[in-house]
Amino acid sequence: MKKKDFRKFLSENIVALDGAFGTMLQRKAGNVGILPEKLNLEQPELIAEIHREYAAAGADVITANTFGANAAKAGALSDELIRAAVKIAKNAAPDRYIALDIGPTGRLAEPAGDMSFDEAYDIFAAAVKAGEDADVILIETMSDMTELRAALLAARENSDKPVLATMTFMNDCRTFTGVSAECFALVASPLADAVGVNCSLGPKELLPIVERLATMTDKPLIVQPNAGLPDSHGSFPVGAEEFAEYAGRFLDLGVRIIGGCCGTTPEHIALTAALAHSRRPAPSRYVPRAAVCSATRTVFIDGVRVIGERINPTGKKAMKAALIAGDWAYAARQAVEQTEAGADILDVNAGLPDIDEPAVLTELVRRIQRVTDLPLQIDTSDPTAAERALRAYNGKAIINSVNGEERSLDAVLPLAAKYGAAVVGLTIDEHGVPQTAEERIAIAEKIITRAAAYGIPEHDIYIDCLTLTVGAQQEQAMRTLDAIRTIKSRHNVRTVLGVSNVSFGLPARRIVNSAFLTAAMWAGLDLPILNPNLPENMQAIAAFNVLTCRDKGCAEYTRRYTDADLSITESRKSTTTAADGANDLRALVIKGLPTADETNRLLEAGTPPLDVVNGMLIPALTEIGDAYEAGKAFLPQLLASADSAKESFTVLRQYMPAGGENKGIIVLATVKGDVHDIGKNIAGTVLENYGYRVIDLGKNVPPEDVAAAVKKYNARLCGLSALMTTTVPNMAETIALLRRECPECKIMVGGAVLTEEYAASIGADFYCKDALSDVRIASIVLR
């Protein structure tokens, strides 16, 4: 094989990746330690031997041994290990493309964790620079959207090499942190040359996930399944022939890059590569659709979608004061209220002359995405503020806005293209607000044409034909509607309007607003920007969806308005005062909002601390836990609620006897050889907020240290975590030691590579599929 430009090679061929490096390394070297990448320096010939075997099997791409060589795991050795790995791979397979393998840091990033986007970015940027001699960058086994985006941007901004990106999904088509296949595709596709899935599941289980991805991305698809899940002896069930059979099914779906992950060998790759090289690429199944997303929720713009307008200081004294004071909780409450009122997207604006807008807007985005999973519209006229907010946002956002002025087009459209954001196009230019529908249409088409030059498709352009007040220019309402109708008839764009501007200066503004909203929807308005807390707004939209048959069988209308109070009042649900009674604290915890003030109020009013714990905090955590287990809430929401409960517990401890809330001691550890402790840390946080005392021994913990801690604290429950297949034997060793030395202690285990059957086979008492399982087990063992 003669190497040429990888992008060209991919455009003409189906590409075969290699298989599991760790599986082969363990076969040849046995216990490889906590950082197998050190063997790049200690046993380079062993590393080269594995590469040569995969090259001989027909792999077009050889993956360098750099998966865990980032600075978060390898420290000061990182650059040396990466450079050595790439050199070994290039020498071992000089006629193959060499991929710099970038795996996760092993830490949980914001908003759910404590690692910032910038910290993650710096780690990945350093790895990209150290691996500059590779031909391709492979970002793989990601489960967290912040890490994925940091790695993608680090690759794009520090290299011109092709970038491949994969995430690892569970059976529910979501990652460990709740990222959906659709959200992944929307976020990664603009930044990567190819996107797909690897690890966690076998080929059979990955098929439905790949089917969903295939319709969501216009980029080539990658698939690297495991050879199934290992049994208690570490053997994988899917053989080479069965693996290749499934590979054919993936290729039928349009997959362009095929390889293997845990448990696969040169035998698997030989059959898969032969199949790949004998086939021509199948047609893409991509279906272009207008959509935006957070990390966990996708909103398709296939009907009227409400953009909540309340997080904006313009004309809102309370929001202005909150932004100036740095009162992030106020904005968070506004986000929660609009979410509950039925908004689909939230506008976020920090445009005040006396604040640092880039810093404040970025912090607003960080805070809001902790308490809601709605997609966000970044609303600013400052390109610097827009870019900083876009980097902090964990999804595909809307930029509000660009207009017909040259400086605006040159500043905003490159941002939309770079980050894959949708963009609002205001029909205004250097000459001001047009007075006719035709002038607005001309500006809209200028924006559409210029956006196309940046590769921005029409379905990612949302045209704002401008709402002017009828109190001053009464005829402008009809011209706005005419412009909407015309632009929708000519182009595949979406339309957006700030509806309430139409009534400025008039009495009883809601009457005019509701009528104009209805007229605009019939004209073709897709995205009204309005206050979702006003019932007449949401009622008009619900009725429109019924009359246009978007609400099939009137199901949503019936659900919402059966026995409804139709009085025209603001339907804001208070989360800021005690007016709703003692259950207000419970609501704050469920929503992940600050709890200290309400906890103090309850205590000062004479509520016993234990009543607060047992009557409010525990029921709230149970409710969010049930939602998490049912797939109605995801890890960020679970951890936000845990943080809210922790804040309340901090206040309560001042009023409680020492140890009064302690329900028992639990020892937690990530086993020897494993440096991945995200799952353990999450479990510890949740257990603490249910009132248990957690002794966290950290990661890479030898069996004897676990046993010693269990003895020292007389713990009746111990939790062990392992993420890698290579470290599961150490978990079995730790369990065996605990059985001998601490027979009274019950053992629960968890980790991505474990199953309930596997846990039982290595002697564990309980298998934990998620953080809430730990709590349920603790309630049984420590009651």
Coordinates of C-alpha atoms in Angstrom, one line a residue, residues 300-616:
F300 CA -35.5 19.6 15.8
I301 CA -36.8 22.8 14.3
D302 CA -39.6 21.0 12.5
G303 CA -42.5 23.1 13.8
V304 CA -42.9 26.0 16.2
R305 CA -40.3 26.0 18.9
V306 CA -40.3 28.6 21.7
I307 CA -37.2 30.5 22.6
G308 CA -37.5 31.8 26.2
E309 CA -36.5 35.5 26.4
R310 CA -36.2 36.0 30.2
I311 CA -32.4 35.7 30.6
N312 CA -31.8 39.1 29.2
P313 CA -31.2 42.4 31.1
T314 CA -32.9 44.6 28.4
G315 CA -36.0 46.1 30.1
K316 CA -35.6 43.7 33.0
K317 CA -34.4 45.5 36.1
A318 CA -34.1 42.3 38.3
M319 CA -32.0 40.5 35.7
K320 CA -29.8 43.6 35.2
A321 CA -29.2 43.9 38.9
A322 CA -28.4 40.2 39.2
L323 CA -25.8 40.3 36.4
I324 CA -24.1 43.3 37.9
A325 CA -24.0 41.6 41.3
G326 CA -22.9 38.2 40.0
D327 CA -26.1 36.6 41.3
W328 CA -26.0 33.5 39.0
A329 CA -28.7 31.9 41.0
Y330 CA -31.3 34.4 39.7
A331 CA -30.5 33.5 36.1
A332 CA -30.5 29.8 37.0
R333 CA -34.0 30.2 38.4
Q334 CA -35.2 32.0 35.3
A335 CA -33.8 29.1 33.3
V336 CA -35.7 26.5 35.4
E337 CA -38.9 28.5 35.3
Q338 CA -38.8 28.8 31.5
T339 CA -38.0 25.1 31.1
E340 CA -41.0 24.2 33.2
A341 CA -43.2 26.6 31.3
G342 CA -42.5 24.8 28.1
A343 CA -39.7 26.7 26.4
D344 CA -37.7 24.6 23.9
I345 CA -34.6 26.9 23.7
L346 CA -33.3 29.6 26.0
D347 CA -31.9 32.9 24.9
V348 CA -28.9 34.0 27.0
N349 CA -27.9 37.7 27.0
A350 CA -25.5 39.6 29.2
G351 CA -25.4 42.9 27.2
L352 CA -24.8 45.6 29.7
P353 CA -22.3 48.5 29.2
D354 CA -20.9 48.3 32.8
I355 CA -19.9 44.6 32.9
D356 CA -17.3 42.4 31.3
E357 CA -19.7 40.8 28.8
P358 CA -17.4 38.0 27.5
A359 CA -16.7 36.8 31.1
V360 CA -20.3 37.2 32.3
L361 CA -21.9 35.6 29.2
T362 CA -19.5 32.7 29.5
E363 CA -20.3 32.2 33.1
L364 CA -24.0 32.4 32.5
V365 CA -23.7 29.6 29.9
R366 CA -21.8 27.5 32.4
R367 CA -24.3 28.1 35.2
I368 CA -27.4 27.6 33.1
Q369 CA -26.4 24.3 31.5
R370 CA -26.1 22.9 35.0
V371 CA -29.8 23.3 35.7
T372 CA -31.4 22.7 32.3
D373 CA -30.9 20.5 29.3
L374 CA -32.5 22.9 26.9
P375 CA -30.3 24.2 24.0
L376 CA -29.1 27.8 24.3
Q377 CA -29.2 30.8 22.0
I378 CA -26.0 32.9 22.5
D379 CA -27.3 36.5 22.3
T380 CA -24.6 39.1 21.9
S381 CA -23.3 41.7 19.4
D382 CA -19.7 41.1 20.7
P383 CA -17.9 38.5 18.6
T384 CA -15.4 37.9 21.5
A385 CA -18.2 37.2 23.9
A386 CA -19.9 35.0 21.4
E387 CA -16.8 32.8 20.8
R388 CA -16.0 32.5 24.5
A389 CA -19.6 31.4 25.2
L390 CA -19.6 29.0 22.3
R391 CA -16.4 27.3 23.7
A392 CA -18.1 26.9 27.1
Y393 CA -21.3 25.5 25.7
N394 CA -21.8 21.8 25.6
G395 CA -23.9 21.5 22.5
K396 CA -24.9 23.0 19.2
A397 CA -26.0 26.5 19.9
I398 CA -27.7 29.4 18.0
I399 CA -25.8 32.6 17.6
N400 CA -28.0 35.7 17.8
S401 CA -27.0 37.3 15.6
V402 CA -25.5 38.3 12.3
N403 CA -26.8 41.1 10.0
G404 CA -26.3 42.4 6.5
E405 CA -23.4 44.7 7.5
E406 CA -20.0 43.6 6.1
R407 CA -18.3 43.7 9.4
S408 CA -21.0 41.6 11.0
L409 CA -20.9 39.0 8.2
D410 CA -17.1 38.8 8.5
A411 CA -17.1 38.5 12.3
V412 CA -20.0 36.2 13.0
L413 CA -20.3 33.7 10.1
P414 CA -16.8 32.3 10.6
L415 CA -17.8 31.5 14.2
A416 CA -21.0 29.8 13.1
A417 CA -19.0 27.7 10.7
K418 CA -16.2 26.8 13.1
Y419 CA -18.4 25.7 15.9
G420 CA -21.2 24.3 13.8
A421 CA -23.8 26.7 15.3
A422 CA -27.0 27.8 13.8
V423 CA -27.2 31.6 13.3
V424 CA -29.9 34.2 13.4
G425 CA -29.8 36.6 10.4
L426 CA -31.2 40.0 11.2
T427 CA -32.7 41.8 8.1
I428 CA -30.9 45.0 8.9
D429 CA -27.7 46.6 7.4
E430 CA -25.7 49.8 7.3
H431 CA -28.8 51.7 6.1
G432 CA -30.8 50.8 9.2
V433 CA -34.1 48.9 9.5
P434 CA -35.7 48.4 6.0
Q435 CA -39.2 49.8 5.6
T436 CA -40.4 47.3 3.0
A437 CA -40.7 43.5 2.9
E438 CA -38.6 43.5 -0.3
E439 CA -35.6 45.2 1.3
R440 CA -35.7 42.7 4.2
I441 CA -35.8 39.8 1.8
A442 CA -32.8 41.2 -0.1
I443 CA -30.8 41.4 3.1
A444 CA -31.8 37.9 4.1
E445 CA -30.7 36.5 0.8
K446 CA -27.4 38.3 1.1
I447 CA -26.9 36.7 4.5
I448 CA -27.9 33.3 3.0
T449 CA -25.4 33.6 0.1
R450 CA -22.5 34.7 2.3
A451 CA -23.3 31.9 4.8
A452 CA -23.1 29.3 2.0
A453 CA -19.6 30.5 1.2
Y454 CA -18.6 29.4 4.7
G455 CA -20.3 26.1 4.3
I456 CA -23.3 27.0 6.5
P457 CA -26.4 25.2 5.1
E458 CA -29.7 27.0 4.8
H459 CA -31.4 24.8 7.5
D460 CA -28.9 26.3 10.0
I461 CA -29.9 29.9 9.1
Y462 CA -32.8 31.5 11.1
I463 CA -34.0 34.7 9.5
D464 CA -35.4 37.5 11.7
C465 CA -37.6 39.8 9.5
L466 CA -37.8 42.2 12.5
T467 CA -40.7 43.1 14.7
L468 CA -41.4 46.9 14.9
T469 CA -43.9 48.5 17.3
V470 CA -47.3 49.1 15.7
G471 CA -47.7 52.0 18.2
A472 CA -45.3 54.0 16.0
Q473 CA -45.3 52.2 12.6
Q474 CA -48.6 50.4 12.4
E475 CA -48.2 49.2 8.8
Q476 CA -44.9 47.4 9.6
A477 CA -46.6 44.4 11.2
M478 CA -48.0 43.4 7.8
R479 CA -44.7 44.0 6.1
T480 CA -42.9 41.7 8.6
L481 CA -45.5 39.0 7.9
D482 CA -45.1 39.4 4.1
A483 CA -41.3 39.1 4.4
I484 CA -41.7 35.9 6.5
R485 CA -44.0 34.3 3.9
T486 CA -41.7 35.2 1.0
I487 CA -38.4 34.1 2.5
K488 CA -39.9 30.8 3.6
S489 CA -41.3 30.1 0.1
R490 CA -37.9 30.8 -1.5
H491 CA -35.4 29.1 0.9
N492 CA -35.0 26.2 3.3
V493 CA -34.3 28.6 6.2
R494 CA -36.1 28.9 9.5
T495 CA -37.6 32.2 10.8
V496 CA -37.4 33.9 14.2
L497 CA -39.0 36.9 15.8
G498 CA -38.9 38.8 19.1
V499 CA -42.7 38.8 19.3
S500 CA -43.4 41.2 22.1
N501 CA -41.6 44.2 20.4
V502 CA -44.8 44.6 18.3
S503 CA -46.7 46.1 21.2
F504 CA -44.2 48.4 22.8
G505 CA -45.8 51.5 24.1
L506 CA -49.3 50.2 24.0
P507 CA -51.7 49.3 26.9
A508 CA -52.6 45.7 27.6
R509 CA -49.7 44.5 25.4
R510 CA -50.5 40.8 25.8
I511 CA -53.6 41.2 23.7
V512 CA -51.6 42.5 20.7
N513 CA -48.7 40.1 21.3
S514 CA -50.9 37.0 21.2
A515 CA -52.7 38.1 18.0
F516 CA -49.5 38.9 16.3
L517 CA -47.9 35.6 17.4
T518 CA -50.8 33.7 15.9
A519 CA -50.6 35.7 12.6
A520 CA -46.8 35.2 12.4
M521 CA -47.1 31.4 12.9
W522 CA -49.6 31.2 10.0
A523 CA -47.1 33.3 7.9
G524 CA -44.4 30.8 8.6
L525 CA -42.7 31.7 11.9
D526 CA -40.7 28.8 13.4
L527 CA -39.0 30.3 16.4
P528 CA -40.9 33.0 18.4
I529 CA -38.8 34.6 21.1
L530 CA -41.2 35.2 24.0
N531 CA -42.0 34.8 27.7
P532 CA -43.2 31.2 28.1
N533 CA -44.5 32.0 31.5
L534 CA -47.4 33.9 29.9
P535 CA -50.2 31.4 29.3
E536 CA -51.7 33.2 26.3
N537 CA -48.4 32.7 24.4
M538 CA -48.3 29.0 25.0
Q539 CA -52.0 28.6 24.4
A540 CA -51.7 30.3 21.0
I541 CA -48.9 27.9 20.0
A542 CA -50.8 24.8 21.3
A543 CA -53.9 25.8 19.3
F544 CA -51.8 26.5 16.2
N545 CA -50.3 23.0 16.5
V546 CA -53.8 21.5 16.7
L547 CA -55.1 23.4 13.7
T548 CA -52.1 22.6 11.5
C549 CA -52.2 18.9 12.5
R550 CA -48.7 19.1 14.1
D551 CA -50.3 17.9 17.3
K552 CA -51.5 14.5 16.1
G553 CA -54.8 13.6 17.6
C554 CA -54.7 16.7 19.7
A555 CA -52.8 14.7 22.2
E556 CA -50.5 17.4 23.6
Y557 CA -53.3 20.0 23.7
T558 CA -55.5 17.6 25.6
R559 CA -52.7 16.7 28.0
R560 CA -51.9 20.3 28.7
Y561 CA -55.3 21.8 28.9
T562 CA -57.7 19.2 30.4
D563 CA -59.0 20.8 33.6
A564 CA -56.7 23.8 33.0
D565 CA -57.2 27.2 34.6
L566 CA -57.4 29.5 31.6
S567 CA -57.2 32.8 33.5
I568 CA -54.8 35.2 31.8
T569 CA -52.1 35.4 34.5
E570 CA -48.4 34.7 34.5
S571 CA -47.8 31.0 35.2
R572 CA -44.5 31.4 36.9
K573 CA -43.7 28.7 39.4
S574 CA -41.8 30.2 42.3
T575 CA -38.6 28.6 43.2
T576 CA -37.3 31.6 45.1
T577 CA -39.5 32.0 48.2
A578 CA -41.1 29.9 50.9
A579 CA -44.5 30.8 49.8
D580 CA -45.1 27.4 48.4
G581 CA -44.5 25.8 51.8
A582 CA -41.9 23.4 53.2
N583 CA -41.6 21.4 50.0
D584 CA -39.8 24.4 48.4
L585 CA -36.4 23.0 49.5
R586 CA -37.3 19.7 47.9
A587 CA -38.0 21.5 44.6
L588 CA -34.7 23.4 44.8
V589 CA -32.7 20.2 45.2
I590 CA -34.6 18.5 42.4
K591 CA -33.8 21.5 40.1
G592 CA -30.2 21.7 41.2
L593 CA -30.6 25.3 42.5
P594 CA -28.9 26.9 45.5
T595 CA -30.4 25.8 48.8
A596 CA -28.5 27.6 51.6
D597 CA -31.0 30.4 52.1
E598 CA -34.0 28.2 52.2
T599 CA -32.3 25.7 54.6
N600 CA -31.5 28.6 56.9
R601 CA -35.1 29.9 56.7
L602 CA -36.5 26.5 57.7
L603 CA -34.1 26.1 60.6
E604 CA -34.8 29.6 61.9
A605 CA -38.5 28.8 61.7
G606 CA -37.9 25.9 64.0
T607 CA -37.9 22.9 61.6
P608 CA -35.8 20.2 63.2
P609 CA -32.6 19.4 61.2
L610 CA -33.5 15.7 60.8
D611 CA -37.0 16.6 59.5
V612 CA -35.3 18.6 56.8
V613 CA -33.1 15.7 55.9
N614 CA -35.7 13.0 56.1
G615 CA -38.7 15.0 54.9
M616 CA -37.1 17.1 52.1

